[in-house]
Amino acid sequence: MTSKYGPQAERWTDDAYADAASYLAHRAELIVGLGPRLEPGDTVLDLACGDGGLADHLPGLRYLGVDASAEMVTAARRRGREVALGDLNEYEPAEHVAATTCFRAIYYARNRAAFFAHVAAYTDRKLVFDLNPRQYPLAAVRADLGHAGFDELEVRPFFAPQRVSLPRPALAALHVLERGGPFARLLLRYRFSLLCAAFRGGRNS
Ligand SMILES: C[S@@+](CC[C@H](N)C(=O)[O-])C[C@H]1O[C@@H](n2cnc3c(N)ncnc32)[C@H](O)[C@@H]1O
């Protein structure tokens, strides 16, 4: 399952994203701010982290990565990242983390409900992940999160193109559209993903 990523590992971030800096910076901004806010010094565990390119955009936070591809782990360590070789379905950090993230990889959860429950056991504040709403109905995902104890869910469109580098004003306009409305709903019917932050209402709000 991870073998296809081996040959891509050394250049993952540069090749997978046309404008990696903008894309990952926007993802990082939402990791910090969507749902309960992360504070300096908090630990983020990034499941299926690839080469750990996201870490460059989370200053002030401690970044730990996990990936099941040995080549990705080697590439991430070469970038100076603290990364473990492991399967997101089973990996457990040595200590609880403030946030767990999982990007472009939620489909590697063998059993989604069990995966959420596993993550909930070591995650204190929130789980942040992206989701293709054309592939996964949000209501079903919300129900699985609720069973795992994540009874609150903040969701917003994530309109960051992966394969195209847009001029700044166009990117800024897309980010404004993420606030919702009919055009955002229309776009999501054909393209882009949702960003989800799941957390426990009573303890975080
Ligand atoms: C599409 S890439 C996403 C990488 C990174 N999260 C990003 O957004 O750029 C998917 C990653 O998931 C990893 N992966 C696949 N199955 C996995 C599993 N069961 N446990 C951990 N990582 C896995 C792959 O090795 C690959 O690095």
CSV table of C-alpha atoms and ligand atoms in Angstrom, one decimal:
chain,number,residue,atom,x,y,z
A,1,MET,CA,0.0,0.0,0.0
A,2,THR,CA,2.9,2.4,0.7
A,3,SER,CA,5.2,1.0,-2.0
A,4,LYS,CA,4.0,3.6,-4.5
A,5,TYR,CA,5.2,6.4,-2.2
A,6,GLY,CA,8.8,5.1,-2.0
A,7,PRO,CA,10.1,6.5,-5.3
A,8,GLN,CA,8.3,9.8,-4.6
A,9,ALA,CA,9.7,10.3,-1.1
A,10,GLU,CA,12.8,12.4,-1.7
A,11,ARG,CA,10.9,15.1,-3.5
A,12,TRP,CA,7.4,14.6,-2.0
A,13,THR,CA,6.6,18.1,-0.9
A,14,ASP,CA,8.1,19.8,-4.0
A,15,ASP,CA,6.5,17.5,-6.5
A,16,ALA,CA,3.1,16.9,-4.9
A,17,TYR,CA,2.3,20.6,-4.5
A,18,ALA,CA,2.7,23.3,-7.2
A,19,ASP,CA,3.0,25.9,-4.6
A,20,ALA,CA,3.9,23.9,-1.5
A,21,ALA,CA,4.7,27.0,0.7
A,22,SER,CA,1.2,28.5,0.2
A,23,TYR,CA,-0.6,25.2,0.4
A,24,LEU,CA,1.1,24.0,3.6
A,25,ALA,CA,1.0,27.4,5.3
A,26,HIS,CA,-2.8,27.6,4.8
A,27,ARG,CA,-3.2,24.0,6.1
A,28,ALA,CA,-1.0,24.9,9.1
A,29,GLU,CA,-3.0,28.1,9.8
A,30,LEU,CA,-6.2,26.0,10.0
A,31,ILE,CA,-4.5,23.3,12.1
A,32,VAL,CA,-3.8,25.9,14.7
A,33,GLY,CA,-7.0,27.9,14.5
A,34,LEU,CA,-9.9,25.6,13.6
A,35,GLY,CA,-11.6,24.2,16.7
A,36,PRO,CA,-9.8,24.8,20.0
A,37,ARG,CA,-6.7,26.9,19.4
A,38,LEU,CA,-3.3,25.4,19.7
A,39,GLU,CA,-0.8,27.2,21.9
A,40,PRO,CA,3.0,27.6,21.6
A,41,GLY,CA,4.7,24.5,22.9
A,42,ASP,CA,1.8,22.1,22.1
A,43,THR,CA,2.7,18.9,20.4
A,44,VAL,CA,1.2,18.0,17.0
A,45,LEU,CA,1.3,14.4,15.8
A,46,ASP,CA,1.0,14.2,12.0
A,47,LEU,CA,-0.2,10.7,10.9
A,48,ALA,CA,0.8,9.7,7.4
A,49,CYS,CA,3.2,12.7,7.4
A,50,GLY,CA,5.0,12.0,4.2
A,51,ASP,CA,8.3,13.8,4.3
A,52,GLY,CA,7.1,16.1,7.1
A,53,GLY,CA,7.0,19.2,4.9
A,54,LEU,CA,4.1,20.5,7.0
A,55,ALA,CA,6.5,21.0,10.0
A,56,ASP,CA,8.2,24.0,8.5
A,57,HIS,CA,4.8,25.9,8.8
A,58,LEU,CA,4.1,25.1,12.4
A,59,PRO,CA,6.6,27.3,14.2
A,60,GLY,CA,6.4,27.2,18.0
A,61,LEU,CA,4.7,23.8,18.0
A,62,ARG,CA,6.5,20.5,18.6
A,63,TYR,CA,6.0,18.3,15.5
A,64,LEU,CA,6.1,14.5,15.5
A,65,GLY,CA,5.4,12.6,12.3
A,66,VAL,CA,4.5,9.0,11.6
A,67,ASP,CA,4.5,7.3,8.2
A,68,ALA,CA,4.3,3.7,7.1
A,69,SER,CA,6.8,4.2,4.2
A,70,ALA,CA,10.4,3.7,5.2
A,71,GLU,CA,11.5,6.0,2.4
A,72,MET,CA,9.2,8.8,3.5
A,73,VAL,CA,10.6,8.4,7.1
A,74,THR,CA,14.1,8.6,5.8
A,75,ALA,CA,13.3,11.7,3.7
A,76,ALA,CA,11.6,13.4,6.7
A,77,ARG,CA,14.6,12.7,9.0
A,78,ARG,CA,16.9,14.1,6.4
A,79,ARG,CA,14.8,17.3,6.6
A,80,GLY,CA,15.5,17.2,10.4
A,81,ARG,CA,12.1,16.0,11.5
A,82,GLU,CA,11.3,13.7,14.4
A,83,VAL,CA,9.4,11.0,12.6
A,84,ALA,CA,8.6,7.3,13.4
A,85,LEU,CA,7.9,4.4,11.1
A,86,GLY,CA,4.4,3.2,11.9
A,87,ASP,CA,0.9,2.4,10.8
A,88,LEU,CA,-1.6,5.1,11.6
A,89,ASN,CA,-4.1,2.3,12.6
A,90,GLU,CA,-1.8,1.1,15.4
A,91,TYR,CA,0.7,3.8,16.3
A,92,GLU,CA,0.6,5.3,19.8
A,93,PRO,CA,2.8,8.1,20.8
A,94,ALA,CA,4.9,7.7,24.1
A,95,GLU,CA,2.9,10.6,25.6
A,96,HIS,CA,-0.5,12.3,24.9
A,97,VAL,CA,-0.4,15.0,22.2
A,98,ALA,CA,-2.5,18.2,22.0
A,99,ALA,CA,-3.5,17.6,18.4
A,100,THR,CA,-3.3,14.8,15.9
A,101,THR,CA,-3.5,15.5,12.2
A,102,CYS,CA,-4.1,13.3,9.2
A,103,PHE,CA,-3.9,14.8,5.7
A,104,ARG,CA,-4.7,13.1,2.4
A,105,ALA,CA,-4.6,9.8,4.2
A,106,ILE,CA,-7.9,9.3,6.1
A,107,TYR,CA,-8.7,6.5,3.6
A,108,TYR,CA,-5.8,4.5,5.0
A,109,ALA,CA,-7.8,4.0,8.2
A,110,ARG,CA,-8.9,0.3,8.0
A,111,ASN,CA,-12.0,0.9,10.1
A,112,ARG,CA,-12.8,4.6,10.4
A,113,ALA,CA,-14.7,4.4,13.7
A,114,ALA,CA,-11.9,2.3,15.3
A,115,PHE,CA,-9.3,4.7,14.0
A,116,PHE,CA,-11.1,7.7,15.6
A,117,ALA,CA,-11.4,5.9,18.9
A,118,HIS,CA,-7.7,4.9,18.8
A,119,VAL,CA,-6.7,8.5,18.1
A,120,ALA,CA,-9.0,9.9,20.8
A,121,ALA,CA,-7.3,7.8,23.4
A,122,TYR,CA,-4.0,9.8,23.1
A,123,THR,CA,-5.2,13.1,21.8
A,124,ASP,CA,-6.1,15.8,24.3
A,125,ARG,CA,-7.4,18.7,22.3
A,126,LYS,CA,-8.4,17.9,18.7
A,127,LEU,CA,-8.1,15.8,15.6
A,128,VAL,CA,-7.7,17.7,12.4
A,129,PHE,CA,-8.0,16.0,9.0
A,130,ASP,CA,-9.1,16.7,5.5
A,131,LEU,CA,-12.0,14.9,3.8
A,132,ASN,CA,-13.3,14.6,0.3
A,133,PRO,CA,-17.1,15.2,0.7
A,134,ARG,CA,-17.8,13.5,-2.6
A,135,GLN,CA,-16.3,10.3,-1.3
A,136,TYR,CA,-17.2,10.4,2.4
A,137,PRO,CA,-20.6,11.7,3.6
A,138,LEU,CA,-20.0,14.1,6.4
A,139,ALA,CA,-22.9,12.8,8.5
A,140,ALA,CA,-21.4,9.3,8.7
A,141,VAL,CA,-18.0,10.7,9.6
A,142,ARG,CA,-19.6,12.9,12.3
A,143,ALA,CA,-21.3,9.9,13.7
A,144,ASP,CA,-18.1,7.9,13.9
A,145,LEU,CA,-16.3,10.9,15.6
A,146,GLY,CA,-19.1,11.1,18.1
A,147,HIS,CA,-18.8,7.5,19.1
A,148,ALA,CA,-15.1,8.1,19.7
A,149,GLY,CA,-15.9,10.9,22.1
A,150,PHE,CA,-15.3,13.8,19.7
A,151,ASP,CA,-18.8,15.3,20.0
A,152,GLU,CA,-17.9,18.6,18.5
A,153,LEU,CA,-16.9,19.1,14.8
A,154,GLU,CA,-15.9,22.3,13.1
A,155,VAL,CA,-15.8,22.1,9.4
A,156,ARG,CA,-14.8,24.5,6.6
A,157,PRO,CA,-14.0,24.2,3.0
A,158,PHE,CA,-10.3,24.1,2.1
A,159,PHE,CA,-9.9,25.8,-1.2
A,160,ALA,CA,-6.2,25.4,-1.8
A,161,PRO,CA,-5.2,24.0,-5.2
A,162,GLN,CA,-2.5,21.2,-5.1
A,163,ARG,CA,-1.5,21.1,-8.7
A,164,VAL,CA,-1.8,24.7,-9.8
A,165,SER,CA,0.1,27.7,-8.6
A,166,LEU,CA,-2.3,30.7,-8.5
A,167,PRO,CA,-1.3,34.4,-8.2
A,168,ARG,CA,-1.7,35.8,-4.6
A,169,PRO,CA,-5.0,37.7,-5.3
A,170,ALA,CA,-6.7,34.6,-6.7
A,171,LEU,CA,-5.6,32.5,-3.7
A,172,ALA,CA,-6.8,35.2,-1.4
A,173,ALA,CA,-10.2,35.2,-3.2
A,174,LEU,CA,-10.4,31.5,-2.8
A,175,HIS,CA,-9.7,31.7,0.9
A,176,VAL,CA,-12.5,34.3,1.3
A,177,LEU,CA,-14.9,31.8,-0.4
A,178,GLU,CA,-13.9,29.2,2.3
A,179,ARG,CA,-16.1,31.1,4.7
A,180,GLY,CA,-19.1,29.4,3.2
A,181,GLY,CA,-22.2,30.3,1.1
A,182,PRO,CA,-23.7,28.9,-2.0
A,183,PHE,CA,-20.7,29.3,-4.2
A,184,ALA,CA,-18.5,27.4,-1.7
A,185,ARG,CA,-21.1,24.6,-1.7
A,186,LEU,CA,-21.2,24.5,-5.5
A,187,LEU,CA,-17.4,24.3,-5.7
A,188,LEU,CA,-17.3,21.5,-3.2
A,189,ARG,CA,-19.7,19.5,-5.4
A,190,TYR,CA,-16.9,19.2,-8.0
A,191,ARG,CA,-13.5,20.0,-6.4
A,192,PHE,CA,-11.5,20.6,-3.2
A,193,SER,CA,-11.9,19.1,0.3
A,194,LEU,CA,-13.2,19.9,3.7
A,195,LEU,CA,-11.0,20.6,6.7
A,196,CYS,CA,-12.4,19.1,9.9
A,197,ALA,CA,-11.4,19.7,13.5
A,198,ALA,CA,-13.0,17.2,15.9
A,199,PHE,CA,-12.9,17.8,19.7
A,200,ARG,CA,-14.7,17.2,23.0
A,201,GLY,CA,-17.1,20.1,23.6
A,202,GLY,CA,-17.3,20.0,27.4
A,203,ARG,CA,-13.5,20.1,28.0
A,204,ASN,CA,-12.5,22.5,25.2
A,205,SER,CA,-15.1,25.2,24.8
B,1,LIG,C1,-1.0,11.2,-0.2
B,1,LIG,S1,0.4,11.0,0.9
B,1,LIG,C2,0.1,12.4,2.1
B,1,LIG,C3,1.3,12.8,2.7
B,1,LIG,C4,1.2,14.1,3.6
B,1,LIG,N1,0.2,13.9,4.7
B,1,LIG,C5,0.7,15.2,2.7
B,1,LIG,O1,-0.5,15.7,3.0
B,1,LIG,O2,1.4,15.7,1.9
B,1,LIG,C6,-0.1,9.6,1.9
B,1,LIG,C7,0.9,9.2,2.9
B,1,LIG,O3,0.3,8.2,3.7
B,1,LIG,C8,1.3,7.2,4.0
B,1,LIG,N2,0.6,6.0,4.4
B,1,LIG,C9,-0.1,5.1,3.7
B,1,LIG,N3,-0.7,4.2,4.5
B,1,LIG,C10,-0.3,4.5,5.7
B,1,LIG,C11,-0.6,3.9,7.0
B,1,LIG,N4,-1.4,2.8,7.1
B,1,LIG,N5,0.0,4.4,8.1
B,1,LIG,C12,0.8,5.5,8.0
B,1,LIG,N6,1.1,6.1,6.8
B,1,LIG,C13,0.5,5.6,5.7
B,1,LIG,C14,2.1,7.1,2.7
B,1,LIG,O4,3.4,6.5,2.9
B,1,LIG,C15,2.2,8.5,2.3
B,1,LIG,O5,3.3,9.2,2.8
